[in-house]
Amino acid sequence: PDPRMDAIAAVTRPQQLVPTRIAFVDIAGLVRGASKGEGLGNQFLANIRETHAVIQVVRCFDDENIVHVEGSVNPVRDIETIQIELALADLASAEKRRDKAMRAAKAGDKDAKREIEILDKLQPVLEEGRPARSVDLADEEKSIVKTWFFLTTKPTIYAANVDEATLADPASNQHVQAVMKHAE
């Protein structure tokens, strides 16, 4: 609850006052091969499936005392690793969905035929390691895809984890600049 809501409610007099709740869940880092069960793999992916959005916190500072799992700091590589793993997990889901839809389409199911048309648009993008959200879909198609709970359809924010010096001058950090360029 935010005390500012009470001030607004005193002026607007709503019938009901319901504060918004946001829960941030810290999910352990994703490693290359997670879509095949490496690291926390399937557990990690299941945790993401339950979220409404993803915030990828990427390391954008150099510190020789803190070892990076890949051996060097490269936030764009880290973002792409996560993106590829999520896309591979979605691709596996899409392939299962396609198999099921193909069987139903043979039996004359029109909805299954529509699913196949949508999957024809999504699968090539996922095979390239790109997110499903980057596919240009009609509103009706987006509504259908939303029910599939693909990981790469979730809105994503890239948060740069920086040192104190970078807070004062973000433009001075090449890693932050690379993340911003990638996000564009």
Coordinates of C-alpha atoms in Angstrom, one line a residue, residues 39-101:
G39 CA 22.5 -26.2 -14.4
L40 CA 19.1 -25.5 -12.8
G41 CA 17.7 -26.0 -16.4
N42 CA 14.1 -27.0 -16.3
Q43 CA 13.6 -25.6 -12.7
F44 CA 14.8 -22.2 -13.9
L45 CA 12.6 -22.3 -17.0
A46 CA 9.5 -23.3 -14.9
N47 CA 10.1 -20.4 -12.6
I48 CA 10.2 -18.0 -15.6
R49 CA 7.0 -19.5 -17.0
E50 CA 5.2 -18.3 -13.9
T51 CA 6.2 -14.7 -14.3
H52 CA 4.5 -11.8 -16.2
A53 CA 7.7 -10.1 -17.2
V54 CA 11.5 -10.8 -17.1
I55 CA 14.1 -8.4 -15.8
Q56 CA 17.6 -9.6 -16.9
V57 CA 20.2 -8.2 -14.6
V58 CA 23.4 -8.2 -16.5
R59 CA 26.9 -7.5 -15.2
C60 CA 28.3 -4.3 -16.6
F61 CA 31.3 -3.8 -14.3
D62 CA 34.8 -5.2 -14.2
D63 CA 36.2 -6.6 -11.0
E64 CA 39.1 -9.1 -11.0
N65 CA 37.9 -10.3 -7.5
I66 CA 34.5 -11.5 -8.9
V67 CA 34.8 -14.3 -11.4
H68 CA 32.4 -14.4 -14.3
V69 CA 31.0 -17.8 -15.3
E70 CA 32.1 -17.3 -18.9
G71 CA 35.6 -15.9 -18.0
S72 CA 35.0 -12.3 -19.0
V73 CA 32.4 -9.6 -18.7
N74 CA 30.3 -9.3 -21.9
P75 CA 26.7 -8.3 -21.0
V76 CA 25.4 -8.7 -24.6
R77 CA 26.8 -12.2 -24.8
D78 CA 25.1 -12.9 -21.5
I79 CA 21.8 -11.5 -22.7
E80 CA 22.0 -13.5 -25.9
T81 CA 22.8 -16.7 -23.9
I82 CA 19.6 -16.3 -21.9
Q83 CA 17.6 -15.4 -25.1
I84 CA 18.9 -18.4 -26.9
E85 CA 18.1 -20.7 -24.0
L86 CA 14.6 -19.3 -23.7
A87 CA 14.0 -19.5 -27.4
L88 CA 15.2 -23.2 -27.4
A89 CA 12.8 -24.0 -24.6
D90 CA 10.0 -22.3 -26.6
L91 CA 11.0 -24.1 -29.7
A92 CA 10.6 -27.4 -27.9
S93 CA 7.2 -26.4 -26.7
A94 CA 6.3 -25.2 -30.3
E95 CA 7.3 -28.6 -31.7
K96 CA 5.2 -30.5 -29.2
R97 CA 2.3 -28.2 -29.9
R98 CA 2.7 -28.6 -33.7
D99 CA 2.7 -32.4 -33.4
K100 CA -0.5 -32.3 -31.4
A101 CA -2.1 -29.7 -33.8

